[in-house]
XYZ file of C-alpha atoms in Angstrom:
719
model
C -118.187 81.176 -0.704
C -117.520 78.036 1.391
C -114.199 76.187 1.093
C -113.750 72.790 -0.547
C -113.530 69.816 1.817
C -111.022 67.110 0.887
C -111.538 63.872 2.791
C -108.302 61.945 3.139
C -104.741 63.147 3.600
C -102.988 60.677 1.299
C -100.932 61.880 -1.698
C -104.027 62.433 -3.873
C -105.945 64.417 -1.275
C -102.918 66.529 -0.384
C -102.125 67.213 -4.020
C -105.722 68.268 -4.703
C -105.786 70.635 -1.730
C -102.396 72.072 -2.750
C -103.671 72.559 -6.341
C -106.734 74.371 -5.121
C -104.629 76.639 -2.907
C -102.451 77.544 -5.874
C -105.690 78.537 -7.651
C -106.800 80.745 -4.708
C -109.511 78.309 -3.537
C -109.616 77.557 0.240
C -109.805 73.965 1.368
C -109.964 71.841 4.523
C -108.339 68.324 4.477
C -110.047 65.988 6.923
C -107.465 63.388 8.018
C -108.722 60.353 9.890
C -105.198 59.615 11.113
C -103.520 61.530 13.936
C -101.224 63.171 11.395
C -97.933 61.234 11.882
C -96.261 59.792 8.776
C -95.406 56.082 9.047
C -92.158 55.466 7.086
C -92.187 52.122 5.330
C -89.197 51.409 3.039
C -91.114 48.692 1.177
C -93.966 51.144 0.337
C -92.805 53.083 -2.667
C -94.397 54.827 -5.641
C -93.458 55.358 -9.284
C -94.184 58.768 -10.692
C -94.313 58.972 -14.475
C -93.003 62.112 -16.190
C -96.429 63.848 -16.411
C -97.284 63.283 -12.736
C -93.769 64.222 -11.692
C -94.159 67.497 -13.589
C -97.505 68.068 -11.959
C -96.022 67.709 -8.486
C -93.117 69.943 -9.441
C -95.566 72.682 -10.430
C -96.970 72.354 -6.896
C -93.601 73.070 -5.405
C -92.555 69.489 -4.534
C -89.973 68.979 -7.235
C -86.720 69.587 -5.243
C -87.858 67.431 -2.329
C -88.850 64.574 -4.556
C -85.653 64.659 -6.618
C -83.546 64.555 -3.425
C -85.435 61.671 -1.902
C -86.186 59.662 -5.043
C -84.175 57.802 -7.711
C -84.294 58.074 -11.478
C -83.002 55.293 -13.642
C -80.990 55.627 -16.842
C -82.028 52.211 -18.183
C -84.609 49.513 -17.787
C -83.855 45.937 -18.809
C -86.279 43.074 -19.262
C -84.913 39.535 -19.121
C -86.655 36.151 -19.669
C -84.816 33.168 -18.183
C -81.212 34.114 -19.065
C -81.794 36.175 -22.153
C -82.046 39.900 -22.385
C -85.141 40.720 -24.412
C -85.398 44.466 -24.168
C -83.304 47.382 -22.822
C -84.609 50.905 -22.658
C -82.299 53.853 -22.033
C -83.471 57.198 -20.675
C -82.252 60.744 -21.187
C -83.417 64.303 -21.685
C -85.602 63.382 -24.683
C -87.047 60.306 -22.952
C -87.286 61.077 -19.212
C -87.250 58.300 -16.685
C -89.911 57.639 -14.058
C -89.108 58.723 -10.575
C -89.002 56.096 -7.779
C -89.854 57.608 -4.429
C -90.669 56.237 -0.925
C -94.338 56.992 -0.353
C -93.702 58.614 3.032
C -91.240 60.991 1.311
C -93.934 62.017 -1.177
C -96.438 62.537 1.607
C -93.936 64.627 3.578
C -93.139 66.834 0.583
C -96.841 67.501 -0.043
C -97.501 68.288 3.639
C -94.483 70.595 3.798
C -95.711 72.525 0.724
C -99.231 72.601 2.067
C -98.066 74.021 5.444
C -97.031 77.249 3.717
C -100.486 77.787 2.155
C -102.762 80.137 4.184
C -105.837 78.891 2.236
C -105.364 75.234 3.238
C -105.711 73.411 6.516
C -105.235 69.837 7.531
C -107.431 68.693 10.453
C -106.102 65.498 12.023
C -108.215 62.872 13.888
C -111.376 63.802 11.970
C -113.358 60.820 10.765
C -116.264 61.582 8.463
C -119.540 59.934 9.537
C -122.312 61.997 8.050
C -122.830 63.886 4.789
C -125.685 66.125 3.603
C -126.106 68.066 0.372
C -128.305 70.948 -0.626
C -128.375 73.348 -3.553
C -125.845 75.617 -1.873
C -123.233 73.137 -0.741
C -122.317 70.239 1.457
C -122.503 69.753 5.194
C -120.178 67.165 6.664
C -119.918 65.826 10.211
C -116.781 64.358 11.705
C -116.078 62.534 14.891
C -112.875 62.311 16.869
C -110.944 64.874 18.843
C -111.829 67.480 16.220
C -115.410 66.336 15.634
C -117.642 69.046 14.272
C -119.919 70.048 11.504
C -118.196 71.485 8.454
C -119.685 73.441 5.543
C -118.297 73.276 2.041
C -119.079 74.392 -1.448
C -117.826 70.999 -2.705
C -116.529 67.802 -1.160
C -114.001 65.366 -2.664
C -113.486 61.906 -1.255
C -109.853 60.908 -1.500
C -110.135 58.473 1.422
C -108.876 55.285 -0.169
C -110.237 51.884 -1.129
C -112.623 51.676 1.824
C -113.916 55.221 1.177
C -116.415 56.522 3.727
C -117.481 59.181 1.203
C -118.266 56.545 -1.416
C -120.310 54.530 1.079
C -122.198 57.617 2.280
C -123.041 58.478 -1.321
C -124.087 54.854 -1.875
C -121.937 54.426 -4.980
C -121.165 50.841 -5.992
C -117.522 49.724 -6.389
C -117.632 46.610 -8.616
C -114.622 44.885 -10.121
C -112.175 42.028 -9.609
C -110.539 40.966 -6.339
C -106.958 39.799 -5.933
C -106.041 40.110 -9.618
C -102.388 39.722 -8.622
C -100.405 39.279 -5.479
C -96.785 40.279 -4.886
C -94.370 39.662 -2.050
C -92.319 42.813 -1.461
C -89.014 43.431 0.299
C -86.864 46.486 0.822
C -83.198 45.681 1.446
C -79.727 47.255 1.251
C -77.330 45.302 -0.914
C -75.157 45.507 -4.047
C -76.499 44.008 -7.246
C -74.560 43.293 -10.453
C -76.128 46.223 -12.266
C -75.713 49.157 -9.897
C -78.729 51.466 -10.113
C -80.377 49.763 -13.064
C -83.924 48.471 -12.870
C -84.722 44.879 -13.853
C -87.770 42.876 -14.851
C -86.810 39.207 -14.721
C -89.326 36.687 -16.012
C -88.987 32.932 -15.392
C -85.634 33.311 -13.619
C -83.463 30.234 -13.014
C -83.356 28.872 -9.522
C -80.503 27.921 -7.250
C -78.935 24.631 -8.158
C -80.543 24.599 -11.604
C -83.967 23.568 -10.378
C -85.929 24.883 -13.294
C -87.373 28.400 -13.690
C -90.575 30.201 -12.938
C -92.266 33.298 -11.591
C -91.388 36.918 -12.115
C -89.365 39.338 -10.043
C -88.543 42.993 -10.395
C -85.672 44.875 -8.779
C -85.728 48.661 -8.543
C -83.191 50.865 -6.746
C -83.838 53.552 -4.170
C -81.392 56.138 -2.737
C -78.704 55.061 -0.313
C -78.026 51.633 -1.828
C -81.590 50.377 -1.128
C -83.529 48.138 -3.471
C -87.144 47.184 -3.661
C -87.826 43.668 -4.915
C -91.233 42.310 -5.956
C -92.059 38.664 -6.566
C -95.262 37.730 -8.442
C -97.041 35.126 -6.306
C -99.015 32.207 -7.705
C -102.852 32.459 -7.550
C -104.422 31.709 -4.237
C -104.300 33.038 -0.746
C -101.466 30.950 0.677
C -99.743 32.632 3.562
C -96.320 34.093 2.718
C -94.170 33.386 5.790
C -91.063 35.344 6.704
C -88.957 32.176 6.072
C -90.465 31.782 2.612
C -89.750 35.446 1.759
C -86.180 35.250 2.971
C -85.752 32.139 0.771
C -86.973 34.110 -2.233
C -84.566 36.918 -1.459
C -81.568 34.648 -1.163
C -82.559 32.716 -4.262
C -82.814 35.822 -6.420
C -79.606 37.439 -5.162
C -77.595 34.245 -5.586
C -78.868 33.587 -9.129
C -78.194 37.148 -10.287
C -74.697 37.152 -8.801
C -73.833 33.768 -10.321
C -75.136 34.642 -13.805
C -73.352 37.977 -13.762
C -70.107 36.353 -12.652
C -70.289 33.705 -15.379
C -71.187 36.275 -18.091
C -74.064 34.091 -19.231
C -77.458 35.259 -20.360
C -76.258 37.549 -23.133
C -78.807 38.828 -25.514
C -79.512 41.828 -27.737
C -75.779 42.591 -27.611
C -75.630 43.072 -23.835
C -74.976 40.399 -21.252
C -77.174 39.833 -18.267
C -74.817 41.505 -15.782
C -74.053 44.650 -17.905
C -74.253 47.980 -16.213
C -76.461 50.802 -17.301
C -77.045 53.518 -14.651
C -79.832 54.357 -12.282
C -83.193 52.736 -11.617
C -86.772 53.405 -10.677
C -89.605 51.452 -9.120
C -93.078 50.464 -8.453
C -95.528 51.420 -5.778
C -97.515 49.043 -3.719
C -100.046 50.341 -1.269
C -99.173 47.126 0.442
C -100.789 45.312 3.293
C -97.582 44.225 5.015
C -96.997 41.667 7.712
C -94.248 43.894 9.154
C -90.554 44.237 8.905
C -88.707 40.937 8.790
C -85.179 40.871 9.926
C -84.860 44.641 10.088
C -81.255 45.527 10.592
C -80.002 41.960 10.140
C -77.398 40.878 7.668
C -77.179 37.583 5.687
C -73.588 36.382 5.308
C -72.141 35.817 1.911
C -71.896 32.220 0.859
C -74.140 30.935 3.640
C -75.911 27.651 3.042
C -74.981 24.712 0.769
C -71.479 25.309 -0.659
C -72.606 23.690 -3.919
C -75.078 26.554 -4.410
C -74.200 30.062 -5.653
C -73.055 32.472 -2.943
C -75.562 35.013 -1.623
C -74.118 38.532 -1.455
C -74.413 40.412 1.883
C -77.768 42.175 2.380
C -79.639 43.989 5.087
C -83.410 43.328 5.181
C -85.321 46.474 6.177
C -88.975 45.848 5.449
C -91.300 43.313 3.919
C -94.948 43.120 2.849
C -97.542 41.467 0.643
C -99.197 43.643 -1.964
C -102.539 42.492 -3.341
C -103.788 44.100 -6.511
C -107.526 44.625 -6.988
C -109.224 46.045 -10.071
C -112.315 48.072 -9.124
C -114.117 51.065 -10.599
C -116.749 53.228 -8.872
C -119.943 53.433 -10.896
C -120.149 57.185 -10.370
C -117.490 59.689 -9.530
C -119.897 62.609 -8.900
C -123.034 62.979 -6.799
C -124.147 66.565 -6.823
C -121.407 68.532 -5.131
C -119.536 65.501 -3.947
C -116.798 63.798 -5.967
C -114.499 60.761 -5.724
C -110.844 60.632 -6.662
C -107.874 58.268 -6.306
C -108.380 54.888 -4.689
C -111.869 55.911 -3.605
C -112.849 55.927 -7.274
C -110.603 53.238 -8.768
C -108.155 50.450 -7.923
C -105.653 49.165 -10.461
C -102.052 48.018 -10.384
C -101.590 44.736 -12.356
C -98.907 44.429 -15.029
C -96.910 47.389 -13.694
C -99.714 49.970 -13.922
C -99.749 52.557 -11.182
C -102.877 53.564 -9.267
C -101.242 56.618 -7.740
C -100.409 58.031 -11.174
C -104.083 57.867 -12.045
C -105.048 59.424 -8.671
C -102.751 62.384 -9.253
C -104.258 62.773 -12.742
C -107.711 62.841 -11.034
C -106.512 65.661 -8.774
C -105.066 67.722 -11.679
C -108.207 67.246 -13.775
C -110.599 68.161 -10.966
C -108.679 71.037 -9.359
C -108.982 73.575 -12.177
C -112.640 72.712 -12.723
C -113.531 73.230 -9.107
C -111.474 76.455 -9.080
C -113.412 77.709 -12.170
C -116.656 76.767 -10.416
C -115.580 78.401 -7.165
C -114.551 81.670 -8.737
C -116.972 82.063 -11.617
C -119.773 79.533 -11.234
C -119.967 76.401 -13.342
C -122.271 74.619 -15.694
C -123.231 71.043 -15.253
C -121.182 70.171 -18.336
C -117.961 71.358 -16.660
C -118.602 69.438 -13.418
C -119.852 66.310 -15.255
C -116.728 66.340 -17.481
C -114.537 65.206 -14.585
C -116.393 61.887 -14.414
C -116.656 61.546 -18.168
C -112.986 62.096 -18.836
C -111.298 60.450 -15.877
C -113.608 57.509 -15.497
C -113.308 56.839 -19.204
C -109.533 56.951 -19.063
C -109.299 54.573 -16.123
C -111.860 52.230 -17.710
C -109.675 51.962 -20.800
C -106.658 51.245 -18.609
C -108.472 48.492 -16.680
C -109.792 46.896 -19.864
C -106.343 46.856 -21.443
C -104.951 45.149 -18.336
C -107.852 42.641 -18.287
C -107.226 41.694 -21.906
C -103.509 41.255 -21.381
C -103.651 39.324 -18.063
C -104.756 35.908 -19.482
C -102.060 36.028 -22.120
C -99.260 37.205 -19.840
C -100.150 35.197 -16.773
C -102.389 32.202 -17.459
C -100.615 31.415 -20.753
C -97.217 30.961 -19.051
C -98.601 29.107 -16.096
C -100.552 26.766 -18.360
C -97.533 25.881 -20.423
C -99.000 27.209 -23.642
C -95.865 29.200 -24.733
C -95.205 26.795 -27.548
C -98.677 27.501 -28.939
C -97.991 31.157 -29.570
C -96.165 32.650 -32.516
C -92.348 32.808 -32.491
C -91.195 35.925 -30.718
C -94.264 36.027 -28.499
C -92.113 36.039 -25.332
C -90.433 39.237 -26.495
C -93.811 40.769 -27.314
C -95.259 39.846 -23.964
C -92.246 41.272 -22.181
C -92.635 44.489 -24.155
C -96.259 44.709 -22.936
C -95.075 44.459 -19.311
C -92.349 47.056 -20.008
C -95.046 49.448 -21.270
C -96.964 49.035 -18.043
C -93.895 49.662 -15.879
C -92.606 52.612 -17.916
C -95.912 54.344 -18.565
C -96.242 53.674 -22.287
C -98.965 52.282 -24.527
C -102.509 51.376 -23.435
C -101.268 50.105 -20.079
C -99.498 53.217 -18.954
C -99.439 56.229 -21.275
C -101.088 59.503 -20.138
C -104.713 59.579 -21.278
C -106.125 61.509 -24.216
C -109.643 62.928 -23.880
C -110.588 62.634 -27.499
C -114.343 62.556 -26.745
C -114.345 65.148 -24.018
C -117.582 66.991 -23.226
C -115.446 70.151 -23.086
C -114.378 69.900 -26.746
C -115.927 72.312 -29.271
C -119.054 70.861 -30.865
C -117.433 71.130 -34.313
C -113.872 71.582 -35.420
C -112.993 75.272 -35.474
C -112.556 76.911 -38.850
C -108.990 76.813 -39.965
C -108.097 73.690 -38.028
C -104.657 72.334 -38.801
C -103.090 68.926 -38.054
C -100.191 68.894 -35.605
C -98.139 66.203 -33.992
C -100.489 66.019 -31.015
C -104.032 64.715 -31.505
C -106.825 66.838 -30.161
C -107.485 65.815 -26.557
C -103.952 64.478 -25.971
C -101.321 65.984 -23.728
C -99.245 68.614 -25.479
C -95.490 68.256 -26.121
C -93.316 70.033 -23.584
C -91.622 72.423 -26.010
C -89.726 75.549 -24.999
C -91.860 78.681 -25.065
C -91.411 82.363 -24.376
C -93.672 83.727 -21.607
C -95.151 87.253 -21.519
C -92.317 88.406 -19.287
C -89.754 87.324 -21.881
C -88.539 84.255 -19.948
C -87.898 80.992 -21.728
C -89.682 78.116 -19.987
C -91.031 74.650 -20.852
C -94.647 74.808 -22.034
C -95.949 72.472 -19.362
C -94.503 74.564 -16.597
C -97.194 77.184 -17.356
C -100.082 74.792 -16.872
C -102.718 74.918 -14.134
C -103.888 78.581 -14.011
C -105.985 78.919 -17.186
C -105.927 78.393 -20.896
C -102.648 78.625 -22.760
C -102.753 80.075 -26.281
C -99.469 79.214 -28.045
C -98.400 80.938 -31.233
C -95.886 78.976 -33.290
C -93.599 81.697 -34.725
C -90.168 80.559 -35.995
C -87.462 83.111 -35.524
C -88.921 85.058 -32.665
C -86.242 83.663 -30.369
C -83.650 86.008 -31.814
C -85.873 89.080 -31.501
C -86.035 91.321 -28.456
C -89.339 90.971 -26.616
C -90.258 94.642 -27.126
C -90.174 94.062 -30.869
C -92.048 90.810 -31.356
C -94.799 91.670 -28.845
C -95.939 94.454 -31.221
C -95.168 92.771 -34.541
C -96.994 90.406 -36.846
C -99.959 88.482 -35.360
C -99.174 89.230 -31.712
C -101.313 92.393 -31.272
C -104.383 90.708 -32.782
C -103.810 87.545 -30.850
C -103.319 89.411 -27.540
C -106.541 91.356 -28.130
C -108.461 88.149 -28.948
C -107.167 86.368 -25.820
C -108.098 89.350 -23.555
C -111.701 88.916 -24.749
C -111.960 85.257 -23.831
C -114.517 84.214 -21.142
C -111.882 82.623 -18.914
C -108.339 83.400 -17.859
C -105.764 82.775 -20.615
C -102.124 83.417 -21.334
C -100.320 83.938 -24.603
C -97.072 82.065 -25.192
C -94.792 81.940 -28.252
C -92.972 78.811 -29.437
C -90.193 78.639 -32.005
C -91.586 75.275 -33.172
C -94.049 72.540 -32.275
C -94.109 68.999 -33.669
C -95.991 68.873 -36.914
C -97.074 72.517 -36.785
C -96.446 75.091 -39.528
C -95.673 78.759 -38.910
C -98.508 80.867 -37.439
C -100.320 77.910 -36.006
C -102.194 78.806 -32.851
C -102.639 76.058 -30.212
C -105.316 76.171 -27.501
C -104.294 74.162 -24.411
C -106.415 73.360 -21.360
C -105.153 74.085 -17.824
C -104.267 70.408 -17.469
C -102.238 70.350 -20.659
C -104.609 68.651 -23.119
C -104.897 70.102 -26.608
C -108.218 71.733 -27.431
C -107.540 72.844 -31.011
C -104.853 73.867 -33.440
C -105.800 76.647 -35.934
C -104.028 78.619 -38.650
C -103.684 82.284 -37.814
C -105.662 84.425 -35.382
C -109.354 83.577 -35.327
C -111.110 85.450 -32.495
C -114.513 83.785 -32.884
C -112.992 80.310 -32.958
C -110.785 81.070 -29.951
C -113.809 82.274 -28.010
C -115.735 79.113 -28.940
C -112.874 76.928 -27.707
C -112.634 78.826 -24.427
C -116.418 78.680 -23.928
C -116.366 74.889 -24.599
C -113.510 74.386 -22.048
C -115.503 76.066 -19.338
C -118.490 73.941 -20.145
C -120.537 76.564 -21.925
C -120.457 78.988 -19.043
C -122.494 79.150 -15.853
C -126.198 78.574 -15.665
C -128.873 76.053 -15.068
C -129.351 72.556 -16.396
C -129.949 69.305 -14.687
C -126.944 67.409 -13.459
C -125.871 64.384 -11.619
C -127.362 65.782 -8.419
C -128.111 69.391 -7.776
C -126.389 72.376 -9.257
C -123.019 73.858 -9.925
C -120.896 76.267 -7.978
C -121.795 79.535 -6.382
C -122.077 82.585 -8.576
C -119.229 84.945 -8.509
C -119.603 88.123 -6.603
C -119.035 91.514 -8.206
C -115.368 91.281 -7.210
C -114.960 88.308 -9.591
C -113.813 85.997 -6.787
C -117.009 84.434 -5.679
C -119.290 84.430 -2.647
C -120.931 87.645 -1.406
C -120.395 90.828 -3.241
C -117.029 92.277 -2.182
C -116.427 89.680 0.581
C -112.991 87.974 0.494
C -112.524 84.354 1.578
C -112.368 83.857 5.291
C -109.473 82.243 7.079
C -109.293 78.490 7.501
C -109.864 78.712 11.230
C -113.440 79.939 10.674
C -114.589 77.015 8.519
C -115.739 74.632 11.232
C -119.029 75.214 12.959
C -121.693 73.333 14.857
C -125.249 72.452 13.955
C -125.081 72.636 10.150
C -127.637 70.288 8.686
C -129.719 70.237 5.533
C -132.053 67.832 3.891
C -130.978 65.752 0.915
C -132.675 66.529 -2.325
C -133.551 64.343 -5.355
C -131.135 63.909 -8.167
C -131.789 64.396 -11.857
C -130.470 62.472 -14.789
C -127.281 63.735 -16.366
C -126.176 63.413 -19.960
C -125.044 60.088 -21.262
C -121.429 58.928 -21.312
C -119.655 56.889 -24.042
C -118.797 53.911 -21.804
C -121.660 51.491 -22.611
C -120.120 47.992 -22.641
C -120.984 45.409 -20.068
C -118.709 43.974 -17.420
C -117.286 45.148 -14.127
C -116.311 48.551 -15.582
C -119.621 49.087 -17.521
C -121.629 52.317 -18.015
C -123.284 53.988 -15.112
C -126.606 54.667 -16.700
C -128.179 51.344 -15.690
C -128.118 52.122 -11.997
C -130.587 54.061 -9.990
C -129.844 57.446 -8.496
C -130.045 57.398 -4.730
C -130.160 60.337 -2.379
C -127.218 60.506 0.025
C -128.326 59.265 3.407
C -127.146 60.394 6.789
C -125.693 57.059 7.857
C -123.261 54.746 6.079
C -125.016 52.043 4.049
C -123.929 48.547 5.269
C -122.132 46.888 2.428
C -120.020 43.833 1.768
C -116.452 44.167 0.690
C -117.460 43.800 -2.914
C -120.198 46.415 -2.518
C -122.454 44.341 -4.797
C -125.682 45.748 -3.301
C -128.346 47.345 -5.479
C -128.939 51.026 -5.038
C -132.358 52.174 -3.754
C -134.213 55.074 -5.304
C -133.921 58.212 -3.255
C -136.911 60.385 -2.455
C -136.970 64.010 -1.428
C -137.643 64.804 2.207
C -141.334 64.919 3.014
C -142.953 68.068 4.152
C -140.299 70.433 2.868
C -141.160 73.297 0.592
C -138.738 75.782 -0.896
C -138.489 79.056 0.879
C -138.870 81.857 -1.602
C -136.119 84.464 -1.848
C -134.844 86.642 -4.666
C -132.872 84.722 -7.208
C -129.249 85.530 -7.543
C -128.639 86.582 -3.950
C -125.969 85.125 -1.717
C -126.744 82.830 1.168
C -129.071 84.267 3.840
C -127.542 85.373 7.128
C -129.917 85.482 10.129
C -132.906 85.712 7.884
C -131.676 88.589 5.751
C -131.643 88.176 1.988
C -129.549 90.875 0.296
C -130.855 91.825 -3.125
C -128.688 90.929 -6.095
C -129.444 90.229 -9.692
C -128.580 87.217 -11.816
C -128.649 83.534 -10.960
C -128.643 81.654 -7.689
C -125.279 80.711 -6.141
C -126.015 77.163 -7.213
C -125.922 78.218 -10.829
C -129.563 77.373 -11.533
C -132.224 80.062 -12.014
C -135.056 80.527 -9.551
C -135.473 80.103 -5.833
C -133.752 77.311 -4.023
C -134.452 76.282 -0.458
C -131.963 76.265 2.331
C -133.356 73.833 4.847
C -132.336 74.133 8.470
C -133.408 71.740 11.276
C -135.605 73.019 14.057
C -133.728 74.763 16.866
C -130.758 75.698 14.588
C -130.449 79.347 13.558
C -129.062 80.593 10.291
C -126.129 82.051 12.268
C -125.138 78.560 13.283
C -124.898 77.308 9.685
C -122.707 80.071 8.406
C -119.171 79.135 7.301
C -116.111 81.024 6.561
C -116.831 81.698 2.921
C -120.460 82.608 3.331
């Protein structure tokens, strides 16, 4: 079985490759860059609790905690009045503010220890072909070659080459917001506490306006973001330094005077550590790196500016775009290649990491056992639907939060609207509500067709992320529930009182023997866990949890048939035929249960590159419908035509507003007959094997090879 190719070595691509390696799936990461990490202090990311936990499960937790900063409180101020203050603790964890280069380094370090993963630097994708067995990709550069893969995932950013080669449109809105960004070392009146300041006063009492956020980093560093007015006016270094000095002077003066009290806490009150935001900023370079601004410089009638050292600056432009399709046959899009967002405090990297977590276990299931079209299509249905909802929520809030204030219509809104608007921004920054909360897949294609018999209500809606309650694992260890995610289904029995029993007693008592037997009969890997309690659940409730932590069902007692139906739904109804977005599913598993040829283990990463691998594109067939049918820039995908991937990039404007041509199958090609169910041919030999084809569809499927290229030349490491 061929490895998975991941195009792009940013955080999303690295996290996806690392997730696949943890699931025993080989992968190759094609990195267009030479491999060096460019540290930029002003380029930081915010990781919400769910994405932080995902990275911790990949082995990056200690590195991120040591290089990032958590806050203990977040305060939101308008003019001089405190409108909202949010404290964090064990029950309400804080986001984690990390320099992006530190995140990338942590992922690369973890990936370096994985024998099933390989990063290939200086490899720019320029050609892509698909057939029923996999994907052939050509790269240029010092490591230019043909590569063969079972699946390919484009994590190559906003100007994605994969997306262009697949001829997928990328409509949306340009320059929704612009922010000036600065990283500096200084002391602020609230050490370590994050601040959102709306309409701050200006030096000398010259009115108020704008919006600025201040978020701490380790080592006394701060990242400051100023919302810029609409337009494309150049932000000069002098103008940015003026903004820095103005903000620092006003905050210092107001804290010293004790003004701006509100909600029982004055403006300069202290409250702990802070977190941040993450621009993928287009910067104009470091301004004044290593320099210091003296305290009290400037007009003596103006507030004094505290000492600061300016380390880095940039301008971050937010675009809102959404790819029309996230899957074309065996090729997928993830991260910025599939979506751009970031207005009102939302975080595109959070959504990209959720893409990686959602897709990794599905590709692993396909790689090891074969996959139905329902399983592979569910990635697009779930993740695109979640990002669409996020973008629409931001689009609805933007006119009220931005245009309303700029247009002077604050007096036309209801009393208290300023507090409500600030709360909406807080939700975006902290990962709450429609602007930031982790998604729920309530209408997932992987949900059972009907509610299982014995369904019980619990505190988590079906399709939503489960609560991270303590559980007892099969080895008797007590661990958080979400720490067991990623490797298969979790079946959790709520059994109050078992915590005081010895493991050898409760494993053979009550419902456990029947539950263990039922789980062993499931059609996919599953693990039994025991919880003392779960929010809203009564004793003997059984929870079925997907590998990415979303609740499938909650039932009373042990119900083997219903458990099997839930597992079968999660795997997409099992392997087999059925038309899909383009082509077929994964290769059928060998008799060893791992995949590929019977009894053949995965090859080493060094064998995955080869020369001469080509195959003809094949026509696509219509997939099932998706629930997203409204018009607008994030509308349903069903209205567009289905092109065949071409060998050269389609010329497109920045907005990619071209129409998509209909693709046609290659002329003069006829399928070569060979026994169904066999593995890929090697030098003309077709070993006999029963069952379905490696693509998951019954019948014979061609493997087209250009003239002058032997079958030996198109072999890859996995077969």
